[in-house]
Short mmCIF file of C-alpha atoms in Angstrom, two decimals:
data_model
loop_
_atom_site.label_atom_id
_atom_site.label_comp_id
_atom_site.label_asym_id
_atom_site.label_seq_id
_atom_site.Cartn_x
_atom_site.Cartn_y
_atom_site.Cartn_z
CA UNK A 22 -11.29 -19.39 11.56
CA UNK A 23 -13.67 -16.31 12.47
CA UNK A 24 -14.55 -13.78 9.88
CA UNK A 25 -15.29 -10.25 11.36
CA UNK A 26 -16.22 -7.40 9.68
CA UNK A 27 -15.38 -3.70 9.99
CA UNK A 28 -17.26 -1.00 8.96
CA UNK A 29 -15.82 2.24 7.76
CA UNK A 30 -17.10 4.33 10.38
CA UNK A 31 -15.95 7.49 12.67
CA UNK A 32 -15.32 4.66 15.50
CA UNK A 33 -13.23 2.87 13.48
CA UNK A 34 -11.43 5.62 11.43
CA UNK A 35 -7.60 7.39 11.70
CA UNK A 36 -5.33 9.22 10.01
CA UNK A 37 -2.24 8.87 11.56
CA UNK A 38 -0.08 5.70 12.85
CA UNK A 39 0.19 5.48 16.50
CA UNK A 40 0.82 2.53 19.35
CA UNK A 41 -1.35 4.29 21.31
CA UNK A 42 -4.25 4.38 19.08
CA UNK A 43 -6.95 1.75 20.64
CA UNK A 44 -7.78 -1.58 18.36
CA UNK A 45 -11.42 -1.30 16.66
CA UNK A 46 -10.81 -5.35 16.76
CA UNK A 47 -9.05 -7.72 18.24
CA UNK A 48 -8.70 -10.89 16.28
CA UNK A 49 -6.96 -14.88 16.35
CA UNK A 50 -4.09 -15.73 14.13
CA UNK A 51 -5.56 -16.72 11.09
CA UNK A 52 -8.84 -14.95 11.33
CA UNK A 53 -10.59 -13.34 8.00
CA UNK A 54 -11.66 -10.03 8.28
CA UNK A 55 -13.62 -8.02 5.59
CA UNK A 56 -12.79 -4.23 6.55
CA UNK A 57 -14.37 -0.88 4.48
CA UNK A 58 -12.25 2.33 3.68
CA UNK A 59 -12.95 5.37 2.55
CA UNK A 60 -10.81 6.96 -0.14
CA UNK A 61 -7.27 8.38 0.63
CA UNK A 62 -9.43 12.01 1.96
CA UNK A 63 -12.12 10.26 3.80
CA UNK A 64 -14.83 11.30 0.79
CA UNK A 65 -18.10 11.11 2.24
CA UNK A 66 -19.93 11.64 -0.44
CA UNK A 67 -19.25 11.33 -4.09
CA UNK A 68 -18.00 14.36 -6.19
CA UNK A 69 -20.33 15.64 -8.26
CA UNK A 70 -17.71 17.24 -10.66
CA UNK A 71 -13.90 16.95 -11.10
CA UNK A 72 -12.25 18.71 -7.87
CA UNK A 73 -15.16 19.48 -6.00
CA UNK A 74 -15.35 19.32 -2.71
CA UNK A 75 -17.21 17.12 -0.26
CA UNK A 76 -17.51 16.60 2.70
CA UNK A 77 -14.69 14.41 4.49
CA UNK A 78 -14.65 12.09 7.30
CA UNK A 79 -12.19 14.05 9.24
CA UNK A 80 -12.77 17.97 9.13
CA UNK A 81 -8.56 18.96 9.18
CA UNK A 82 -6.94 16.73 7.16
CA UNK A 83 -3.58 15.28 8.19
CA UNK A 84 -3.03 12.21 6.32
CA UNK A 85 -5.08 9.33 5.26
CA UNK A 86 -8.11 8.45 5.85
CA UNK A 87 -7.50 4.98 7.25
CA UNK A 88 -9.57 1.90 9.01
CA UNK A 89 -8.50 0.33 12.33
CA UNK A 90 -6.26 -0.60 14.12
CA UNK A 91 -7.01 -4.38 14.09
CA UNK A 92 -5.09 -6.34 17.12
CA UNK A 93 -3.78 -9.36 16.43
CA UNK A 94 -3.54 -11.38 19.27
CA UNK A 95 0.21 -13.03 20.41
CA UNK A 96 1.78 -11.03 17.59
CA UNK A 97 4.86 -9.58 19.14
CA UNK A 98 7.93 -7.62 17.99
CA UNK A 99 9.79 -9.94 16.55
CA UNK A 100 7.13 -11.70 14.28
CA UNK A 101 6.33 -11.40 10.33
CA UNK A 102 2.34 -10.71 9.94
CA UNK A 103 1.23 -12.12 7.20
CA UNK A 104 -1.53 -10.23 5.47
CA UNK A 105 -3.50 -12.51 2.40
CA UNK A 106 -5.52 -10.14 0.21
CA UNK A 107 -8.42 -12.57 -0.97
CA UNK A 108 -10.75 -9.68 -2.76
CA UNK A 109 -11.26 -6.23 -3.45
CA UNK A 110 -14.07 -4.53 -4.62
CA UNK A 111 -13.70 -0.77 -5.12
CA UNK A 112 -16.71 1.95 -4.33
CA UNK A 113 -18.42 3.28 -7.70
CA UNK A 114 -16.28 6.40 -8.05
CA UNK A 115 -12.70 7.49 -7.64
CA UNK A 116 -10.45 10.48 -8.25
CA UNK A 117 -7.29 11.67 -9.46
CA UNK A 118 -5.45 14.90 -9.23
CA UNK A 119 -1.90 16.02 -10.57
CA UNK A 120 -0.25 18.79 -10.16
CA UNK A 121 -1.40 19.84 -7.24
CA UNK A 122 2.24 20.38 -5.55
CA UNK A 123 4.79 23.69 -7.02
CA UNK A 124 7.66 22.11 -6.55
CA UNK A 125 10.96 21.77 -8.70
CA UNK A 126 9.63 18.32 -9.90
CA UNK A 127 6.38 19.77 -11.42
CA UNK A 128 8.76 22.39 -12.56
CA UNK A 129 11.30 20.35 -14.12
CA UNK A 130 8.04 18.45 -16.62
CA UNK A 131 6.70 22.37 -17.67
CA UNK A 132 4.24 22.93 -14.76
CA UNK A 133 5.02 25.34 -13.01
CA UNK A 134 2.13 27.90 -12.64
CA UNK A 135 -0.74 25.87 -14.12
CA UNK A 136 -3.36 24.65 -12.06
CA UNK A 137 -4.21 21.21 -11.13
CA UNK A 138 -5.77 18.92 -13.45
CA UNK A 139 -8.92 16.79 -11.69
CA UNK A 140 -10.04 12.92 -13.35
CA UNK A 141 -13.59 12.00 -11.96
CA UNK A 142 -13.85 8.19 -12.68
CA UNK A 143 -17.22 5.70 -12.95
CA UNK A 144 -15.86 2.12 -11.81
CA UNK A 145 -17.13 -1.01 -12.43
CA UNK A 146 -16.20 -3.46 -10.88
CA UNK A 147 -18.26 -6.06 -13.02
CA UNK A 148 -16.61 -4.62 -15.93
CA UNK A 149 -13.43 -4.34 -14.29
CA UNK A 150 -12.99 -1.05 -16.22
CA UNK A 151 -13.15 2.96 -15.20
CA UNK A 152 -14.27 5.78 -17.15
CA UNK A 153 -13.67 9.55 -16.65
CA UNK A 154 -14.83 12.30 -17.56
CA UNK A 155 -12.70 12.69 -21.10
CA UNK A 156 -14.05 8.82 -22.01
CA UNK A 157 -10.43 7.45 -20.83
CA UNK A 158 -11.64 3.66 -20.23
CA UNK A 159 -8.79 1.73 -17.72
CA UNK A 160 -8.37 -1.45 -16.91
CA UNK A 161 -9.13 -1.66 -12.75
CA UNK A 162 -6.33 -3.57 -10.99
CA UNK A 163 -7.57 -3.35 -7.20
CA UNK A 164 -5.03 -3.20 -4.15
CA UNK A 165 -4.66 -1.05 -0.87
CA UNK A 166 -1.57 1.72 -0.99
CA UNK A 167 -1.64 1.59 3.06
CA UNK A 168 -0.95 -1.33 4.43
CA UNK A 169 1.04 -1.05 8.04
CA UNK A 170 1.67 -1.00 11.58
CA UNK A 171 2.39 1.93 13.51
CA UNK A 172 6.27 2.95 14.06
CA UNK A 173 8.14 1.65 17.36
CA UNK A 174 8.16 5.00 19.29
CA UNK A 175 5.17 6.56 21.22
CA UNK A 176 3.28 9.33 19.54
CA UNK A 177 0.79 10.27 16.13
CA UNK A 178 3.14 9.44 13.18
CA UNK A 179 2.32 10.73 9.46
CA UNK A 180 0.52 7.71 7.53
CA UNK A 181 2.86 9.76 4.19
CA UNK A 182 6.29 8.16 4.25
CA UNK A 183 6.05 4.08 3.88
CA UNK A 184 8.66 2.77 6.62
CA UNK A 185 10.94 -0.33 6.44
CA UNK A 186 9.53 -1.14 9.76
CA UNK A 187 6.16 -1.23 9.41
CA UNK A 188 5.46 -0.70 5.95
CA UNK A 189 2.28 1.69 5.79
CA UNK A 190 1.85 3.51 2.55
CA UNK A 191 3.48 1.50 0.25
CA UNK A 192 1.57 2.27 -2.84
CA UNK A 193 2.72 -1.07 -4.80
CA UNK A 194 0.73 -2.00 -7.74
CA UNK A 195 1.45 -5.81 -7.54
CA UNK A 196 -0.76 -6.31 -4.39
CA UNK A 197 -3.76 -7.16 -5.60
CA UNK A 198 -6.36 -10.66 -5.09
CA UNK A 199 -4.24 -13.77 -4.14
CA UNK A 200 -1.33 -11.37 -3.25
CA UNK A 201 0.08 -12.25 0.29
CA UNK A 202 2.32 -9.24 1.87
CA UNK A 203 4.81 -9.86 4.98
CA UNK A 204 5.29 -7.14 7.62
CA UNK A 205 8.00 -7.41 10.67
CA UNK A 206 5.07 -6.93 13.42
CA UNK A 207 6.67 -3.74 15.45
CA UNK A 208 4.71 -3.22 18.46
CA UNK A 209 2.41 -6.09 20.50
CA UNK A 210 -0.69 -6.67 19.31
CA UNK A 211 0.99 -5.46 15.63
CA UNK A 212 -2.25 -2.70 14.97
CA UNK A 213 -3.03 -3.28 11.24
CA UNK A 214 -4.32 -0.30 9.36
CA UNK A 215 -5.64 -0.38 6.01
CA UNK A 216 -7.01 2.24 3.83
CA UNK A 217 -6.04 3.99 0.86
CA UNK A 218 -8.06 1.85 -1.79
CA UNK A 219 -6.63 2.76 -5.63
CA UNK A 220 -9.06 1.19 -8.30
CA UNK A 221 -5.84 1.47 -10.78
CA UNK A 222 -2.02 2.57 -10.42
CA UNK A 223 1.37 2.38 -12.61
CA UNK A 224 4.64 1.96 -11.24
CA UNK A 225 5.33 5.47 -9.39
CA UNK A 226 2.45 6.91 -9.38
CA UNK A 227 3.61 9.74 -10.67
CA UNK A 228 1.21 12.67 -10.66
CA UNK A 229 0.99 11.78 -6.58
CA UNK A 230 -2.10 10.18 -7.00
CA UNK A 231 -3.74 6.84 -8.16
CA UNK A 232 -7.31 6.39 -8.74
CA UNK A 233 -8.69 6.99 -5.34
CA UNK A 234 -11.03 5.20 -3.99
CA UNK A 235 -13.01 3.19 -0.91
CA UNK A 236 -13.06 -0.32 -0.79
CA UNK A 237 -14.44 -3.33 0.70
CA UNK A 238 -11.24 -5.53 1.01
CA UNK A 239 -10.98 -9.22 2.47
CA UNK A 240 -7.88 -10.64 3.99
CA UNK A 241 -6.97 -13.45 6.14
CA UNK A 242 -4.17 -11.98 8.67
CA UNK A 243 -1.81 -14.51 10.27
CA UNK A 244 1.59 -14.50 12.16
CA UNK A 245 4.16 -16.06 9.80
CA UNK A 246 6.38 -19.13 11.07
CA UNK A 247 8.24 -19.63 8.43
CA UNK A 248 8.92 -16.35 6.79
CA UNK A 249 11.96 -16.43 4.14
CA UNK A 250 12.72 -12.43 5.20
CA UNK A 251 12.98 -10.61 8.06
CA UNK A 252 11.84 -7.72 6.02
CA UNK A 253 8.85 -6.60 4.15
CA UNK A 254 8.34 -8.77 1.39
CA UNK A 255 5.39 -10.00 -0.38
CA UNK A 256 4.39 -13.07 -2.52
CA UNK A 257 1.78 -12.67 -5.63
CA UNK A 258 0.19 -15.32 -7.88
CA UNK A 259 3.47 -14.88 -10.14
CA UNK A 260 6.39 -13.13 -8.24
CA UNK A 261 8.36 -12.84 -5.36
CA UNK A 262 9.27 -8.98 -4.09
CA UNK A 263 10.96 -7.03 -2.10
CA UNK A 264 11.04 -3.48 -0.75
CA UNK A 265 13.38 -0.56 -0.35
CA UNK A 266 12.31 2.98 1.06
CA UNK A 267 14.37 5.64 1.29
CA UNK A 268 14.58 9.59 0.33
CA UNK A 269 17.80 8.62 -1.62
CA UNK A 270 16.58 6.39 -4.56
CA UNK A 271 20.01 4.57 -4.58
CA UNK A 272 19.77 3.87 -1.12
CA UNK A 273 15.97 2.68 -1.79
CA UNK A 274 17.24 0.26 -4.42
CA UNK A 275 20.11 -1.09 -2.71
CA UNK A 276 17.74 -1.77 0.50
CA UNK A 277 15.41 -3.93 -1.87
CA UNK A 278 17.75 -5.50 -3.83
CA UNK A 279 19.93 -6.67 -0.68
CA UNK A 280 16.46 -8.42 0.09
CA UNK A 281 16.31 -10.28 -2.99
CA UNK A 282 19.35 -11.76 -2.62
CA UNK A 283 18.97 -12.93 0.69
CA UNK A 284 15.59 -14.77 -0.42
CA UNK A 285 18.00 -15.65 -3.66
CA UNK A 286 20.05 -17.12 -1.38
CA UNK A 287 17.41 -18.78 1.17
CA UNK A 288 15.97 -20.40 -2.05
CA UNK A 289 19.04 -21.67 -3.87
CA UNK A 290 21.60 -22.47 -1.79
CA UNK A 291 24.43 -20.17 -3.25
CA UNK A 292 26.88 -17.11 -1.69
CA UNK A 293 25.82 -13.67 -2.63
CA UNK A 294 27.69 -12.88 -4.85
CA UNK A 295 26.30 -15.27 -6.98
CA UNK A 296 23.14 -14.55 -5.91
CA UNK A 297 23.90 -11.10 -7.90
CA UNK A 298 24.71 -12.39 -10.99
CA UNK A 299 21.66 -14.38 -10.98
CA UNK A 300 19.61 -11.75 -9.97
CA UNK A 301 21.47 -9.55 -12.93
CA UNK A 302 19.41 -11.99 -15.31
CA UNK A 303 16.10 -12.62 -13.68
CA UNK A 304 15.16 -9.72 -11.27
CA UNK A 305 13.42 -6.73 -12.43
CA UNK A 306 13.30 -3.40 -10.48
CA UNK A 307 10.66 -0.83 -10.10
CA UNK A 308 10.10 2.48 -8.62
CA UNK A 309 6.81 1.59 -6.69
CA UNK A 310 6.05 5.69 -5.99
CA UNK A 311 7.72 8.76 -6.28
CA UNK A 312 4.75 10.43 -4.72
CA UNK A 313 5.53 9.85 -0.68
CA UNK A 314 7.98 11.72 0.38
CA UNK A 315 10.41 9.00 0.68
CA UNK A 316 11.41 6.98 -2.75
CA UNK A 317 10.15 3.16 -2.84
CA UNK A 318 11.73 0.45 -5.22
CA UNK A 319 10.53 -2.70 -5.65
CA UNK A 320 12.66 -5.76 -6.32
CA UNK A 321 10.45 -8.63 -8.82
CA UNK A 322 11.53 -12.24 -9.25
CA UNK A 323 9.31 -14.09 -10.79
CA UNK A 324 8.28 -17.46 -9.22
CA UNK A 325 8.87 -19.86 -12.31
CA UNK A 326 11.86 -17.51 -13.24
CA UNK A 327 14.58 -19.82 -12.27
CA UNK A 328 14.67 -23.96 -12.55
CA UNK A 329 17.05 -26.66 -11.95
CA UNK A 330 18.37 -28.70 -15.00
#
């Protein structure tokens, strides 16, 4: 097993998803790479004050700020990459904005017409704590809201809407250290991009951002033999999940629910509709991010959640 290592760097930087985009890497099945992002903006420089502006890595914004993409060699459509998150250390600052957007959601909470309100955090990642500007002290829970390959057709795709094929900007919480997540590889060579680092999140993040941030992030990618889903799916230290994505929430939950009961299913042996029931007692569901454009849900089973007397 090789380890490589990519800088973040203007030769190794996008912000869009594209097949034609050529790989910064090319790696083995199996091979560890340790890969540096910029923030969700491309920040190239820390803010000095809440909302100010610095200078970015790309001078007209059009999505994020991302690293890659890394080819994996042999993956083909038709494969599950398997991408194992072994660390992730965040820069020293991050950033969160809300309100930013007048729209009939800000609206609906009492927003409308007030400007947007700006969190400059101090992370430490000894600590595992952040601190902003009011003396707010979080807890830091790591992980990488873009995680993906770039969509089946030709063409510069927005890295905004996470994709059931390809996965992208997912924004789930739960994929953090020792967290393994499972993408159906779309094009050859499967072009992972990463990016997006958030320091901390809660389900939904619903003010449209997390606590933004770059980060040094190592993974071991693989292609998946043995894969228990066709779909994205990922496995943490304690649960199993599953992913829906769609503009309509119900459709969103009923695409990541149908996934649990298929791995239901895969694991114990029973029809589906039994699956449901037993999922009506042990599966929890979660709106991953409102914040994207398109709705995501997350399906949880715990791993220890269901025995055999």
């Amino acid at each position: 097993m090789a380890t490589h290592h990519v800088p973040a760097a203007p030769g190794t930087a996008t912000q869009v998803l594209s097949r034609d985009t050529p790989p910064v890497l090319r790696i083995e099945p199996g091979d560890r790479v340790v890969v540096e992002s910029l923030d969700a903006w491309g920040h190239l420089e820390r803010q000095g004050s809440p909302g100010a502006v610095t200078p970015y890595r790309f001078e007209h914004r059009r999505g994020h700020a991302l690293t890659g993409p890394i080819e994996v060699a042999g993956a083909m459509p038709g494969d599950v990459l398997s991408v194992r998150f072994k660390t992730l250390e965040t820069a020293e600052w991050g950033w969160t904005a809300a309100g930013r957007r007048d729209d009939a959601f800000m609206r609906s909470m009492g927003l409308e017409g007030t400007d947007p309100a700006w969190l400059l955090w101090e992370l430490d990642s000894g600590a595992g704590t952040g601190t902003n500007q009011y003396g707010h002290v979080v807890r830091l829970a790591p992980f990488l809201g873009v995680v993906g390959l770039p969509p089946i057709e030709p063409g510069e795709h927005s890295t905004t809407p996470p994709r059931t094929q390809g996965g992208g900007n997912i924004d789930c919480r739960e994929l953090t250290a020792g967290s393994t997540l499972f993408l159906p590889v779309t094009v050859p060579g499967a072009l992972l991009h990463l990016g997006d680092g958030h320091a901390a999140q809660g389900d939904g993040e619903v003010g449209g951002t997390a606590i933004e941030c770059g980060m040094t992030t190592t993974l071991t990618v693989d292609v998946a033999r043995d894969a228990p889903l066709g779909s994205i799916h990922a496995v943490t230290p304690t649960s199993r999940i599953t992913f829906g994505f769609d503009a309509d929430l119900n459709r969103a939950t009923a695409e990541a629910l149908g996934a649990m009961l298929t791995w239901l299913q895969h694991l114990h042996g029973v029809e589906r509709k039994v699956a449901l029931a037993l999922a009506s007692s042990v599966v929890d569901l979660r709106v991953t991010q409102i914040a994207n454009q398109t709705w995501g849900v997350h399906a949880v089973l715990a791993i220890d959640a269901v025995g055999q007397g």
